[in-house]
Coordinates of N, CA and C in Angstrom, one line a residue:
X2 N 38.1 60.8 -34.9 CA 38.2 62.2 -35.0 C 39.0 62.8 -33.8
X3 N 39.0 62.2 -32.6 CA 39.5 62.8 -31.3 C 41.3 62.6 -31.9
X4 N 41.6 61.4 -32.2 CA 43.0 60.9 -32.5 C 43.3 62.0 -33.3
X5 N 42.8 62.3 -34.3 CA 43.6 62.9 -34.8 C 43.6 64.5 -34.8
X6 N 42.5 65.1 -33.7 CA 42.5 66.4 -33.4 C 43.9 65.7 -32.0
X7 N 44.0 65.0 -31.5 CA 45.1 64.7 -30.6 C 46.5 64.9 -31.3
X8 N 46.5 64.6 -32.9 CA 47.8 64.4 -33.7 C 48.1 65.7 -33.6
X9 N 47.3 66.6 -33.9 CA 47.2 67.9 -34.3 C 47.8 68.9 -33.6
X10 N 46.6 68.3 -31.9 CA 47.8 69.0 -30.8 C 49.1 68.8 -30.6
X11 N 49.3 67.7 -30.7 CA 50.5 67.0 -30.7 C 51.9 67.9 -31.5
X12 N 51.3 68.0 -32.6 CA 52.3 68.4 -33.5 C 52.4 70.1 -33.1
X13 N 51.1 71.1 -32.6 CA 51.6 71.8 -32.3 C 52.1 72.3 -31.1
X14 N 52.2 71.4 -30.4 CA 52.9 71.4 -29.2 C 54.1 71.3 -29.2
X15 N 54.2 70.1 -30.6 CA 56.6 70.3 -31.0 C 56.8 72.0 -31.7
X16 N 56.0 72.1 -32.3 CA 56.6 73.2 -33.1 C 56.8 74.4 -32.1
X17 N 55.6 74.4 -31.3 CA 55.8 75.8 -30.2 C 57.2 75.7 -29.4
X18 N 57.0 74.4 -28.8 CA 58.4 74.1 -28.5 C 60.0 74.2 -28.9
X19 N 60.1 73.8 -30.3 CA 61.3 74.6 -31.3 C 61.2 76.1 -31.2
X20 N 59.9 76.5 -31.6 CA 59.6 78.1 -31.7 C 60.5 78.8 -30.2
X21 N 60.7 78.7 -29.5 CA 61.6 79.3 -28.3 C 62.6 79.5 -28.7
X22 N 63.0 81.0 -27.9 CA 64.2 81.5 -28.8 C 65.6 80.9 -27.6
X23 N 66.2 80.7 -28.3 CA 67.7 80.3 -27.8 C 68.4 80.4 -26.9
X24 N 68.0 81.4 -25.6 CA 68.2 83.2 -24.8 C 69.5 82.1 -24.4
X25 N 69.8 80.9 -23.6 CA 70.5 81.0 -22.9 C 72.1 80.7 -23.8
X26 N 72.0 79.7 -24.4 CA 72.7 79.2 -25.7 C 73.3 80.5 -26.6
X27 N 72.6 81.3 -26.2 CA 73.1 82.8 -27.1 C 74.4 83.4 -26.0
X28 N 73.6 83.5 -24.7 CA 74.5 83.5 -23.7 C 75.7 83.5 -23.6
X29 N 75.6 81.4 -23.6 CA 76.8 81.1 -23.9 C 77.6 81.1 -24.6
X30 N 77.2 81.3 -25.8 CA 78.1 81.5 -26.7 C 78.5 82.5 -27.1
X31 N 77.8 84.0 -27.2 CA 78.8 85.7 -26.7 C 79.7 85.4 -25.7
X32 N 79.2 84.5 -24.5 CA 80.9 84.2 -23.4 C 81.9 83.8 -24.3
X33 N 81.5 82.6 -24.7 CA 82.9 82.1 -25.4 C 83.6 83.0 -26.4
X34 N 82.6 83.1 -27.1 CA 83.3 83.9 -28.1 C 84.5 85.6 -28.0
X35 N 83.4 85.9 -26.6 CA 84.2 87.1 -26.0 C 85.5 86.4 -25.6
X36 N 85.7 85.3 -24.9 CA 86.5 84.9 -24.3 C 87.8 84.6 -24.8
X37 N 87.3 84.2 -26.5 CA 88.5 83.7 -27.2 C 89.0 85.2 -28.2
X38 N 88.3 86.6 -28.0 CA 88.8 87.3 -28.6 C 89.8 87.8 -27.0
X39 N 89.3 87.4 -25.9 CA 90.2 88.2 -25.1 C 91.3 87.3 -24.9
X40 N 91.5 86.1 -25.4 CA 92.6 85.5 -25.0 C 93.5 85.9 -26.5
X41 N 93.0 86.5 -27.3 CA 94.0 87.2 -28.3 C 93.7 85.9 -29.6
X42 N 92.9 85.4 -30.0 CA 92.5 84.6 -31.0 C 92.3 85.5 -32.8
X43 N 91.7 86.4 -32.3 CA 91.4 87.3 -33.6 C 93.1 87.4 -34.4
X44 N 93.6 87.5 -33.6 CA 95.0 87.1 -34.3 C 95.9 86.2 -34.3
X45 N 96.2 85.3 -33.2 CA 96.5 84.1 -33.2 C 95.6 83.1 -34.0
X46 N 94.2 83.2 -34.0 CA 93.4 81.8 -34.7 C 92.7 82.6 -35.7
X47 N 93.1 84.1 -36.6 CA 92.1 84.4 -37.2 C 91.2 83.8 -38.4
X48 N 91.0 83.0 -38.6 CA 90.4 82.5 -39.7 C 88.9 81.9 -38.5
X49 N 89.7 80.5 -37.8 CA 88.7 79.9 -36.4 C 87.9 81.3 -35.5
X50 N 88.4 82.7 -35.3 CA 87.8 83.5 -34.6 C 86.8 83.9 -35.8
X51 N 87.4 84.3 -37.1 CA 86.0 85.0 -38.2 C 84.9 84.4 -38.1
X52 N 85.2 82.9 -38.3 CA 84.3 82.1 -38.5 C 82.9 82.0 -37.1
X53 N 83.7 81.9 -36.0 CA 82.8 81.8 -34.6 C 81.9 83.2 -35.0
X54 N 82.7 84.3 -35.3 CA 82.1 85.6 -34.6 C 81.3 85.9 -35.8
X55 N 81.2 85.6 -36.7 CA 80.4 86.2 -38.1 C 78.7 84.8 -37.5
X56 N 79.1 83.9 -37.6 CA 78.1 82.9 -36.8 C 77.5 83.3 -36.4
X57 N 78.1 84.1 -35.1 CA 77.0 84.7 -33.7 C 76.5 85.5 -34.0
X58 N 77.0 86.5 -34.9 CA 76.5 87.9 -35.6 C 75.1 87.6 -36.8
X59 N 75.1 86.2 -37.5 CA 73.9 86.0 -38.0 C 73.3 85.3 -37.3
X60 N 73.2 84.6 -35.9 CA 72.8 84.2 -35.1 C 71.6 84.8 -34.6
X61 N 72.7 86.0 -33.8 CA 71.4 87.7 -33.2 C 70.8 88.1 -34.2
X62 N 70.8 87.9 -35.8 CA 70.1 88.5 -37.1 C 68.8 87.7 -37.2
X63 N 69.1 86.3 -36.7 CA 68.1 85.2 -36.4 C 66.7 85.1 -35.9
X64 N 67.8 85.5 -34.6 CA 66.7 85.5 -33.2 C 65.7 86.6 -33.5
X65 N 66.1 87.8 -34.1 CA 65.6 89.1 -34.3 C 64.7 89.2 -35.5
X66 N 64.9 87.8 -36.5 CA 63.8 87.8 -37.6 C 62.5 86.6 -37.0
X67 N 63.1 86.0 -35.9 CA 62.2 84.7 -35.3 C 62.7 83.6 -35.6
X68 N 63.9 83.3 -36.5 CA 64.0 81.9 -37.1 C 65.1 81.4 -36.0
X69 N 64.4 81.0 -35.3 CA 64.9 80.2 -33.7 C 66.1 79.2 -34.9
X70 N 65.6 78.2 -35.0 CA 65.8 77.2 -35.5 C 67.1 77.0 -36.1
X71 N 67.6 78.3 -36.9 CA 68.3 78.2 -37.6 C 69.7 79.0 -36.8
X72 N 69.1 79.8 -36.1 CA 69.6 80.1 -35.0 C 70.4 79.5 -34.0
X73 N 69.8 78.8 -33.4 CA 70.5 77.7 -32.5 C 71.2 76.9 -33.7
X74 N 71.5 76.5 -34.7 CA 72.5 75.7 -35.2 C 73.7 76.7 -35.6
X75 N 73.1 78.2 -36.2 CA 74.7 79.1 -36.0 C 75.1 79.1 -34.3
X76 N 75.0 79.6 -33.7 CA 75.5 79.5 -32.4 C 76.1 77.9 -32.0
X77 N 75.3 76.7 -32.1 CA 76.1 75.5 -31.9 C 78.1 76.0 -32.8
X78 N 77.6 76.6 -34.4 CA 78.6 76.4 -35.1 C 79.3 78.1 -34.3
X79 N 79.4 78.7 -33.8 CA 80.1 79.6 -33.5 C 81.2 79.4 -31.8
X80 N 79.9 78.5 -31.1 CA 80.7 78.0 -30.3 C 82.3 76.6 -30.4
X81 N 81.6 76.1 -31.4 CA 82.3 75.0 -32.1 C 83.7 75.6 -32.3
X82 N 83.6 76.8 -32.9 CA 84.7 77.3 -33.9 C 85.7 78.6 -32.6
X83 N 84.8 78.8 -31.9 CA 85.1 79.8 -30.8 C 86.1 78.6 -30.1
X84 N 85.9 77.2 -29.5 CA 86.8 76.7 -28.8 C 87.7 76.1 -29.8
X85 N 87.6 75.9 -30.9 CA 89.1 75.9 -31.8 C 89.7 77.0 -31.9
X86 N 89.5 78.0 -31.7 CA 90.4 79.5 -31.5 C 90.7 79.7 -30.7
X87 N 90.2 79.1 -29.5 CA 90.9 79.0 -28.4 C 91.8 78.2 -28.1
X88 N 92.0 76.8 -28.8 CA 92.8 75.6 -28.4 C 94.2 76.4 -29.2
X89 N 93.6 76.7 -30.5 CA 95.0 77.2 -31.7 C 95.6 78.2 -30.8
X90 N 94.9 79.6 -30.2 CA 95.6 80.6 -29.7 C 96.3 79.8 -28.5
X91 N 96.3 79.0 -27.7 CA 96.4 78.7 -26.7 C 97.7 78.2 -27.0
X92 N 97.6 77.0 -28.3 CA 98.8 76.1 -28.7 C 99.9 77.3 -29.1
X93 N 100.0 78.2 -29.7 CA 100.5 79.4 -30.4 C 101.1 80.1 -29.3
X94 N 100.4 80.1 -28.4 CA 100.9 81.1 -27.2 C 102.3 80.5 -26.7
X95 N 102.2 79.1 -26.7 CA 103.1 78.4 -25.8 C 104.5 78.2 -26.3
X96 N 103.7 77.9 -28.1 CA 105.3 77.8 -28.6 C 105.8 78.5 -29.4
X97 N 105.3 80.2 -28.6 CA 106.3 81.5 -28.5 C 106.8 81.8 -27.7
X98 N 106.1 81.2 -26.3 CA 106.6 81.7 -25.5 C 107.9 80.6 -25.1
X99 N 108.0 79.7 -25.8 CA 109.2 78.7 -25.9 C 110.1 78.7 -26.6
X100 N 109.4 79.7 -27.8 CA 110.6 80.1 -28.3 C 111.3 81.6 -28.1
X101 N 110.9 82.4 -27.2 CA 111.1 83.3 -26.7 C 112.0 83.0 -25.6
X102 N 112.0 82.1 -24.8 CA 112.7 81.3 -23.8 C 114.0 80.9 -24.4
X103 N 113.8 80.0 -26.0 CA 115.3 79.8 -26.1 C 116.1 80.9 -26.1
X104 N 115.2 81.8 -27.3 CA 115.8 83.6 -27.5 C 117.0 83.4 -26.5
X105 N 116.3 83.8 -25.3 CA 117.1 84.1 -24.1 C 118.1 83.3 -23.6
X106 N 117.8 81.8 -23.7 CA 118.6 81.1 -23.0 C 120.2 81.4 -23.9
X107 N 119.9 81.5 -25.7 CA 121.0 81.6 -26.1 C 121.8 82.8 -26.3
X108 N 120.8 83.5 -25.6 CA 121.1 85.1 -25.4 C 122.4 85.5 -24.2
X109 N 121.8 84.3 -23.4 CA 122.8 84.4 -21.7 C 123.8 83.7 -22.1
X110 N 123.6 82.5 -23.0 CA 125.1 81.9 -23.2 C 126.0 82.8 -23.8
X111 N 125.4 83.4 -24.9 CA 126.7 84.2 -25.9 C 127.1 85.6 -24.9
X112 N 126.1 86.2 -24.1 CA 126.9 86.9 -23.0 C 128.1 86.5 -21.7
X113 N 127.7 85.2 -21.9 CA 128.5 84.5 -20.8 C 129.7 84.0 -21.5
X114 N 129.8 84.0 -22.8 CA 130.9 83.3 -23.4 C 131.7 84.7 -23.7
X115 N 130.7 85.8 -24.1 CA 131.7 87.1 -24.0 C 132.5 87.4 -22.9
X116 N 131.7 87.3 -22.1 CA 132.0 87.7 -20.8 C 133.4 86.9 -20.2
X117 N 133.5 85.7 -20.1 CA 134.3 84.5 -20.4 C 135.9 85.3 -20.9
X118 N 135.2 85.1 -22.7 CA 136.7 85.7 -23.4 C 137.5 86.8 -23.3
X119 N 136.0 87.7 -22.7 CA 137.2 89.2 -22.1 C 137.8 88.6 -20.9
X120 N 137.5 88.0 -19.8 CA 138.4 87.6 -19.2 C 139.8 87.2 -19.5
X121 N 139.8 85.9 -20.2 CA 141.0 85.7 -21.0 C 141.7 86.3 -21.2
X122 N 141.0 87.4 -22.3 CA 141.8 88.8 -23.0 C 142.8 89.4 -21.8
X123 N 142.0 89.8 -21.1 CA 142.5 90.3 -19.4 C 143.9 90.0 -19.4
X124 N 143.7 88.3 -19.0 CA 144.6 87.8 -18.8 C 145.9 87.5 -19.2
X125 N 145.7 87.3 -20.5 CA 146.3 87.1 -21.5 C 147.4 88.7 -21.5
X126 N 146.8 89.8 -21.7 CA 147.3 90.8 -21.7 C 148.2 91.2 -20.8
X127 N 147.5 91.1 -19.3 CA 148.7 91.0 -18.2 C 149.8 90.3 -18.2
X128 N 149.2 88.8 -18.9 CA 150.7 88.2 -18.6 C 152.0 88.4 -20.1
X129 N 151.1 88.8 -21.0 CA 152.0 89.5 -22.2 C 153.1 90.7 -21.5
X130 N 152.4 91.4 -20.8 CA 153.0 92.5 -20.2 C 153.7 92.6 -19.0
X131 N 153.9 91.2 -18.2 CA 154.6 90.9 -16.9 C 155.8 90.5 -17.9
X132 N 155.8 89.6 -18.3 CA 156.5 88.5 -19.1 C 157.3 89.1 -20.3
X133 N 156.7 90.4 -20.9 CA 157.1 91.2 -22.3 C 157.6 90.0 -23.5
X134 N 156.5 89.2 -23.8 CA 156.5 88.3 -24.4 C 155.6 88.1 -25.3
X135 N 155.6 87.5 -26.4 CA 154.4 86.9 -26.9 C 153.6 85.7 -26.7
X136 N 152.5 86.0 -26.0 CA 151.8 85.0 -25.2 C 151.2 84.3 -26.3
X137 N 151.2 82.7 -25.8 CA 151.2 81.2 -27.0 C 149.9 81.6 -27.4
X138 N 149.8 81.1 -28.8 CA 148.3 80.9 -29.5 C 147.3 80.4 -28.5
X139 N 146.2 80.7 -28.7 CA 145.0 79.9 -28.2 C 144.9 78.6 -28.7
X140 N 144.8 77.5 -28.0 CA 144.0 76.3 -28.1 C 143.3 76.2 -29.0
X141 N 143.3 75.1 -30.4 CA 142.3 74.8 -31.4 C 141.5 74.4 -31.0
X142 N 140.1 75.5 -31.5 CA 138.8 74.9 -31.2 C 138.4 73.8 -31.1
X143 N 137.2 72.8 -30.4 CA 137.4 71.7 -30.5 C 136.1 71.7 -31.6
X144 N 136.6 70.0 -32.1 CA 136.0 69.8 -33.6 C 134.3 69.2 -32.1
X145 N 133.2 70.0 -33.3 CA 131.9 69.5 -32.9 C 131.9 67.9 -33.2
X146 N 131.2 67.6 -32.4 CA 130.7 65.9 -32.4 C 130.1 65.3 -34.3
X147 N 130.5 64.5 -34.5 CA 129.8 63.9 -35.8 C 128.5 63.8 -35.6
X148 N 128.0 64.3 -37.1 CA 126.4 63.8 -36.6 C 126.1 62.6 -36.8
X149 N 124.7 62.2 -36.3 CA 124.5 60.9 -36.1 C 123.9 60.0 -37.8
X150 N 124.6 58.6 -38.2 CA 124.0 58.5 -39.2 C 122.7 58.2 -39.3
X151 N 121.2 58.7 -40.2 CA 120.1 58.8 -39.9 C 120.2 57.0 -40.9
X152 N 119.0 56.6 -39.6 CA 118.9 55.1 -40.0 C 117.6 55.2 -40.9
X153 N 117.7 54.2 -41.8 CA 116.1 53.6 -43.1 C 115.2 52.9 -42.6
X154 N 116.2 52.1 -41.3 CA 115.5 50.9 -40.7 C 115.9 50.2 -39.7
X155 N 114.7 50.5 -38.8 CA 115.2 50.0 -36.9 C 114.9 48.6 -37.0
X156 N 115.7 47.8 -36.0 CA 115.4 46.8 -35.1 C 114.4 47.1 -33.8
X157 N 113.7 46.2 -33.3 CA 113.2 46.6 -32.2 C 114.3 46.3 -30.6
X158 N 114.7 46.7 -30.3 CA 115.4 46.3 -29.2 C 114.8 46.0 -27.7
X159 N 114.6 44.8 -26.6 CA 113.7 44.6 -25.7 C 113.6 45.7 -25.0
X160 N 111.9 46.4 -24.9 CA 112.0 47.9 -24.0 C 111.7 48.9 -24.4
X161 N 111.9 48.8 -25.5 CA 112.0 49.9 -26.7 C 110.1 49.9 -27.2
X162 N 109.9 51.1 -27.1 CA 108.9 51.6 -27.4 C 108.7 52.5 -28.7
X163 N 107.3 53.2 -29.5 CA 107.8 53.8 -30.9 C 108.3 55.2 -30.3
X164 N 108.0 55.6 -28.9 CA 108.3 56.8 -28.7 C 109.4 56.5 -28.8
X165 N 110.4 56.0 -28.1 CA 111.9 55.9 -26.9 C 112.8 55.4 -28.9
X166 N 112.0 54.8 -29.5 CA 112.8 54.7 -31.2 C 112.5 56.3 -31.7
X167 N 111.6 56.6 -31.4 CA 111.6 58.2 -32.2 C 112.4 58.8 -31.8
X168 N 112.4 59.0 -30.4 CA 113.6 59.8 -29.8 C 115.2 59.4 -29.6
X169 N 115.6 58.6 -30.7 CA 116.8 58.0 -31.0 C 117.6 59.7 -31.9
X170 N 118.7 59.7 -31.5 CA 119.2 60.5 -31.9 C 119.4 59.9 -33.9
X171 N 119.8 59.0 -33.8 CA 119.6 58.4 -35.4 C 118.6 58.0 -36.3
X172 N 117.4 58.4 -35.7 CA 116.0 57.9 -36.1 C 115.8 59.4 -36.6
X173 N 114.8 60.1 -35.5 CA 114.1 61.7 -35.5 C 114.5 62.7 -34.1
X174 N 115.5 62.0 -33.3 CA 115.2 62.7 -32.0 C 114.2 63.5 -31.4
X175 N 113.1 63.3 -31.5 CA 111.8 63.4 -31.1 C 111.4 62.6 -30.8
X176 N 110.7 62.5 -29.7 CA 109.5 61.7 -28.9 C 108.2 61.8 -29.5
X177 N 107.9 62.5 -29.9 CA 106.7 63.0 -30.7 C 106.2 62.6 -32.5
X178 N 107.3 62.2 -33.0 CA 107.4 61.7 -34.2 C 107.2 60.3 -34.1
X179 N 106.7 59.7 -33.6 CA 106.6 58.1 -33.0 C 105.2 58.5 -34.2
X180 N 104.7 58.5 -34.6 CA 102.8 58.1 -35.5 C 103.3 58.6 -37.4
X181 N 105.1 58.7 -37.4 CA 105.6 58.6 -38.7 C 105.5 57.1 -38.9
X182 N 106.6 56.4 -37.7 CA 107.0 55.1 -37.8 C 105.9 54.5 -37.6
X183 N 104.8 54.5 -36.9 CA 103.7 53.7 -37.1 C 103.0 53.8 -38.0
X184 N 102.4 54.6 -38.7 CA 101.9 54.6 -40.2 C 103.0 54.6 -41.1
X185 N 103.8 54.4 -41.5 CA 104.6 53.6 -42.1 C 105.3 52.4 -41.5
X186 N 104.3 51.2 -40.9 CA 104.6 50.2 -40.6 C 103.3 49.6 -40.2
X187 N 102.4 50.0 -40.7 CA 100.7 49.7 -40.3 C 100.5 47.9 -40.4
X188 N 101.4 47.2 -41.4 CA 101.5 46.2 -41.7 C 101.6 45.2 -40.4
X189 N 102.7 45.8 -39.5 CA 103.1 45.3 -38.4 C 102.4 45.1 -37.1
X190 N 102.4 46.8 -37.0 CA 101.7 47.4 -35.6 C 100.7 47.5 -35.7
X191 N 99.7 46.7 -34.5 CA 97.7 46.7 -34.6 C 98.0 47.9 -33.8
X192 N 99.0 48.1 -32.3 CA 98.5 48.8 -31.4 C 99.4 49.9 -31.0
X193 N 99.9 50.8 -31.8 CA 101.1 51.4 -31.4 C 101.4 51.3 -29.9
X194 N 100.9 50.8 -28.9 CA 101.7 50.9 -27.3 C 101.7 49.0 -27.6
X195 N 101.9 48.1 -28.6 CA 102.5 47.1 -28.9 C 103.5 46.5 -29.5
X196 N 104.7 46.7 -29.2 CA 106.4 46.6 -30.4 C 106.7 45.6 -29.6
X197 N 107.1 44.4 -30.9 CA 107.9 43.3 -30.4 C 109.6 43.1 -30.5
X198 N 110.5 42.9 -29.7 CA 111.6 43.3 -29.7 C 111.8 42.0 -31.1
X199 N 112.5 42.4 -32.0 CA 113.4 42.0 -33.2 C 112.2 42.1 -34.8
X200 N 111.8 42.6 -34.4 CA 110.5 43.5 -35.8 C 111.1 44.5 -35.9
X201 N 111.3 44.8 -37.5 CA 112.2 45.9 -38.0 C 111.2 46.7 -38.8
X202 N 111.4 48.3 -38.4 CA 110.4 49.2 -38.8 C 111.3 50.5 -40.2
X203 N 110.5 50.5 -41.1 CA 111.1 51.3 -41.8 C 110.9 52.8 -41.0
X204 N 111.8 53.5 -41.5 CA 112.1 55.3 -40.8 C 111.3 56.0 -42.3
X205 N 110.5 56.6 -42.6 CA 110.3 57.5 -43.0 C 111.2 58.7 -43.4
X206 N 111.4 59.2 -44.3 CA 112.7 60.4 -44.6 C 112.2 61.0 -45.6
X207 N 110.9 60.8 -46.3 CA 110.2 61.6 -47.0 C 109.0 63.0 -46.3
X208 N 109.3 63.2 -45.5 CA 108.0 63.7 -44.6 C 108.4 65.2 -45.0
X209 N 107.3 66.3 -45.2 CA 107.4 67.3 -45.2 C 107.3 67.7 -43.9
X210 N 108.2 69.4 -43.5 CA 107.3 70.1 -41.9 C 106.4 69.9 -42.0
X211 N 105.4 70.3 -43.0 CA 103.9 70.0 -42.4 C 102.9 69.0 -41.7
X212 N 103.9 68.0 -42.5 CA 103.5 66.0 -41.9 C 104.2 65.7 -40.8
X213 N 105.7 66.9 -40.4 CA 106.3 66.2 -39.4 C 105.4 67.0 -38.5
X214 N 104.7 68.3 -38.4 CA 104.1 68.9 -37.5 C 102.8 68.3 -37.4
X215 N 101.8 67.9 -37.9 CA 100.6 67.0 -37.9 C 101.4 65.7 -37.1
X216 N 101.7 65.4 -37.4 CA 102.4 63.7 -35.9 C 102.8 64.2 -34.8
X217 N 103.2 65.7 -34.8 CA 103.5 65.8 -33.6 C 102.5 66.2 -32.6
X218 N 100.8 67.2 -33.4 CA 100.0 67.1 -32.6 C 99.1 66.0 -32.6
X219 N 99.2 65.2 -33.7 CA 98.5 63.9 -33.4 C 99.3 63.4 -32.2
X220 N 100.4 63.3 -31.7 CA 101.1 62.5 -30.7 C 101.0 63.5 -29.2
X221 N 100.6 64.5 -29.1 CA 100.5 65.2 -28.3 C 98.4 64.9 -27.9
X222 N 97.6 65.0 -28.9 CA 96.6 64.6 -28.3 C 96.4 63.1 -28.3
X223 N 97.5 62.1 -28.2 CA 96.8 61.0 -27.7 C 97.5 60.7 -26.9
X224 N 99.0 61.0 -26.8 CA 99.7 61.2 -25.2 C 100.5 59.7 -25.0
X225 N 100.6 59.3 -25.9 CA 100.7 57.9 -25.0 C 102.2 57.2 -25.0
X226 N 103.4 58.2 -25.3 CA 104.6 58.3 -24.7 C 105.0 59.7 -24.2
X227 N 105.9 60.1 -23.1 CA 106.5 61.1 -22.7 C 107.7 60.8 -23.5

């Protein structure tokens, strides 16, 4: 009889214990969640921000009816979703602000090449008008470089890594496209940081942007060529 007035307490001693409401875990997760609407997520990661913030919002509906329980698993799921709207806004931030960068960089060239040709002009005019002549044609543009032929199929060459092959101008010229050529050559490679010099890898040339952008953040979170 003791045993199992013992079971009894037992069991209500877990339940009381679940029964506690969430106070700090709530906490942290209104931090985060504030955190990723102030880093600008509601619009950079809106779908990852809905999701956190509608979470927390039946979370506090939780705590306030007593259902702890259910409670603490929205908030796990709001914090969850709060640091992917953070990671996405964060990734998004960077490559605008890199592309904002080229903006400019090609912005200063074409001013600098203006800048450049009115010189010429300048010059050109003065000496039309020293000379009272007609000053020679300009110089034929030079012809741009051929592009490179895109290869079906590498050699390995001694050294050569999938990154240092991806970043072949005749491959993908990317460093980051290296987890094309390895899943399409799974046959070969156990260890992508393992290539043997004279194993020949097919190139991929079927890939959509979407599959070339997925290899690029798969190759970015596992890092393991610059």
């Amino acid at each position: 009889m003791s045993r199992r007035l013992l079971l009894i307490i037992s069991g209500l001693l877990l339940l009381a214990g679940c029964a506690q409401p969430p106070v700090d875990e709530l906490a942290k997760t209104r931090s985060i969640v504030a955190q990723a609407y102030a880093s600008g997520a509601s619009r950079m990661a809106p779908e990852q921000y809905r999701i956190a913030s509608g979470a927390l919002s039946e979370a506090e509906a939780l705590m306030q009816s007593g259902d702890y329980r259910k409670a603490a698993h929205r908030l796990e799921l709001a914090r969850r979703f709060s640091a992917q709207a953070l990671a996405l806004t964060n990734q998004r931030k960077t490559a605008w602000e890199q592309e904002q960068q080229q903006k400019l960089a090609e912005q200063k060239a074409r001013e600098e090449a203006e800048r450049k040709a009115k010189i010429l002009k300048a010059k050109a005019a003065a000496a039309k008008k020293e000379a009272k002549v007609k000053p020679p044609p300009p110089p034929p543009a030079p012809k741009p470089p051929p592009e490179p032929v895109l290869l079906e199929k590498v050699e390995v060459a001694p050294g050569e890594t999938l990154g240092s092959i991806s970043a072949r101008k005749d491959v993908y010229g990317d460093v980051q496209l290296w987890p094309l050529i390895y899943k399409a050559n799974r046959d070969q490679i156990k260890d992508p940081k393992e290539i043997f010099p004279g194993q020949v890898f097919i190139i991929p040339r079927d890939k959509s942007p979407e599959e070339m952008e997925d290899a690029r953040q798969e190759a970015k979170e596992l890092n393991l060529f610059k």
